[in-house]
Amino acid sequence: MRRPTSARERGSGSVLAVALLGALVTMTAVLVPLLALLPVSQSVQGAADAAALAAADVASGLMPGVPCVTAARAAELNGARLVTCSVDGLIATVAVSRTVGAFPIGSRARAGPAP
């Protein structure tokens, strides 16, 4: 037996469906840009690794040049900016950064001979 519906209840399912669709669209609009930052974060880590390795290669004498200048060039070629660079003996430590929209993404890396 079917329960009679009142005039007040008619169309309430449509309102609920529109509200759920609106919530889904809003969540998608917020999460997609944030999830798009994950590959960029990996890219910045790769740039930091490359910059540290380049600086360590120069510090060890394997490549000619100045360690931190070479690290800055390596970071730039990988789409990042060198923030800090220090060389202690044969060990190079660098920090790089990249800004995506309003989000700054940074990473640090160390490279040198095996202990």
GROMACS .gro file of C-alpha atoms in nm:
model
  115
    1MET     CA    1   0.000   0.000   0.000
    2ARG     CA    2   0.137   0.336  -0.098
    3ARG     CA    3   0.149   0.619   0.150
    4PRO     CA    4  -0.012   0.940   0.026
    5THR     CA    5   0.233   1.229  -0.015
    6SER     CA    6   0.145   1.580   0.078
    7ALA     CA    7   0.196   1.878  -0.150
    8ARG     CA    8   0.482   1.996   0.075
    9GLU     CA    9   0.685   1.683   0.008
   10ARG     CA   10   0.665   1.694  -0.370
   11GLY     CA   11   0.994   1.788  -0.535
   12SER     CA   12   1.202   1.736  -0.221
   13GLY     CA   13   1.401   1.462  -0.395
   14SER     CA   14   1.500   1.707  -0.667
   15VAL     CA   15   1.623   1.958  -0.412
   16LEU     CA   16   1.826   1.687  -0.240
   17ALA     CA   17   1.978   1.575  -0.573
   18VAL     CA   18   2.075   1.934  -0.662
   19ALA     CA   19   2.232   1.983  -0.318
   20LEU     CA   20   2.434   1.661  -0.349
   21LEU     CA   21   2.548   1.755  -0.698
   22GLY     CA   22   2.652   2.100  -0.575
   23ALA     CA   23   2.852   1.946  -0.290
   24LEU     CA   24   3.022   1.707  -0.532
   25VAL     CA   25   3.117   1.987  -0.772
   26THR     CA   26   3.251   2.199  -0.484
   27MET     CA   27   3.464   1.915  -0.347
   28THR     CA   28   3.601   1.844  -0.693
   29ALA     CA   29   3.687   2.210  -0.747
   30VAL     CA   30   3.881   2.214  -0.420
   31LEU     CA   31   4.055   1.875  -0.439
   32VAL     CA   32   4.170   1.868  -0.803
   33PRO     CA   33   4.411   2.165  -0.771
   34LEU     CA   34   4.547   2.029  -0.444
   35LEU     CA   35   4.603   1.683  -0.588
   36ALA     CA   36   4.772   1.840  -0.890
   37LEU     CA   37   5.044   1.963  -0.654
   38LEU     CA   38   5.161   1.609  -0.575
   39PRO     CA   39   5.350   1.555  -0.904
   40VAL     CA   40   5.494   1.906  -0.874
   41SER     CA   41   5.624   1.816  -0.530
   42GLN     CA   42   5.802   1.513  -0.678
   43SER     CA   43   5.944   1.734  -0.952
   44VAL     CA   44   6.083   1.978  -0.694
   45GLN     CA   45   6.242   1.688  -0.504
   46GLY     CA   46   6.405   1.576  -0.828
   47ALA     CA   47   6.535   1.928  -0.887
   48ALA     CA   48   6.684   1.932  -0.536
   49ASP     CA   49   6.850   1.595  -0.592
   50ALA     CA   50   6.995   1.706  -0.926
   51ALA     CA   51   7.124   2.033  -0.779
   52ALA     CA   52   7.290   1.855  -0.486
   53LEU     CA   53   7.451   1.599  -0.715
   54ALA     CA   54   7.577   1.872  -0.949
   55ALA     CA   55   7.729   2.066  -0.659
   56ALA     CA   56   7.889   1.750  -0.516
   57ASP     CA   57   8.036   1.661  -0.858
   58VAL     CA   58   8.200   2.003  -0.881
   59ALA     CA   59   8.319   1.990  -0.518
   60SER     CA   60   8.484   1.653  -0.579
   61GLY     CA   61   8.662   1.780  -0.889
   62LEU     CA   62   8.471   1.553  -1.125
   63MET     CA   63   8.331   1.857  -1.311
   64PRO     CA   64   8.481   2.205  -1.348
   65GLY     CA   65   8.313   2.514  -1.204
   66VAL     CA   66   8.179   2.659  -0.881
   67PRO     CA   67   7.958   2.417  -0.683
   68CYS     CA   68   7.672   2.651  -0.592
   69VAL     CA   69   7.662   2.813  -0.937
   70THR     CA   70   7.636   2.468  -1.093
   71ALA     CA   71   7.367   2.372  -0.840
   72ALA     CA   72   7.167   2.685  -0.927
   73ARG     CA   73   7.187   2.602  -1.297
   74ALA     CA   74   7.078   2.241  -1.236
   75ALA     CA   75   6.782   2.358  -1.025
   76GLU     CA   76   6.685   2.612  -1.292
   77LEU     CA   77   6.697   2.349  -1.566
   78ASN     CA   78   6.456   2.139  -1.357
   79GLY     CA   79   6.209   2.423  -1.305
   80ALA     CA   80   6.307   2.527  -0.953
   81ARG     CA   81   6.502   2.805  -0.785
   82LEU     CA   82   6.804   2.747  -0.561
   83VAL     CA   83   6.730   2.887  -0.215
   84THR     CA   84   7.038   2.780  -0.020
   85CYS     CA   85   7.358   2.599  -0.102
   86SER     CA   86   7.643   2.494   0.123
   87VAL     CA   87   7.944   2.277   0.058
   88ASP     CA   88   8.130   2.114   0.347
   89GLY     CA   89   8.427   1.927   0.208
   90LEU     CA   90   8.281   1.697  -0.054
   91ILE     CA   91   7.923   1.707   0.080
   92ALA     CA   92   7.680   1.951  -0.081
   93THR     CA   93   7.351   2.049   0.081
   94VAL     CA   94   7.094   2.245  -0.119
   95ALA     CA   95   6.740   2.371  -0.080
   96VAL     CA   96   6.523   2.454  -0.380
   97SER     CA   97   6.181   2.608  -0.419
   98ARG     CA   98   5.908   2.646  -0.679
   99THR     CA   99   5.584   2.841  -0.655
  100VAL     CA  100   5.273   2.696  -0.815
  101GLY     CA  101   4.984   2.939  -0.802
  102ALA     CA  102   4.984   3.061  -0.444
  103PHE     CA  103   5.155   2.751  -0.304
  104PRO     CA  104   5.533   2.756  -0.246
  105ILE     CA  105   5.682   2.407  -0.265
  106GLY     CA  106   6.032   2.346  -0.133
  107SER     CA  107   6.270   2.058  -0.091
  108ARG     CA  108   6.618   1.987   0.048
  109ALA     CA  109   6.882   1.737  -0.061
  110ARG     CA  110   7.237   1.631   0.030
  111ALA     CA  111   7.491   1.461  -0.190
  112GLY     CA  112   7.849   1.348  -0.153
  113PRO     CA  113   8.068   1.042  -0.138
  114ALA     CA  114   7.942   0.733   0.040
  115PRO     CA  115   8.039   0.718   0.408
   0.00000   0.00000   0.00000
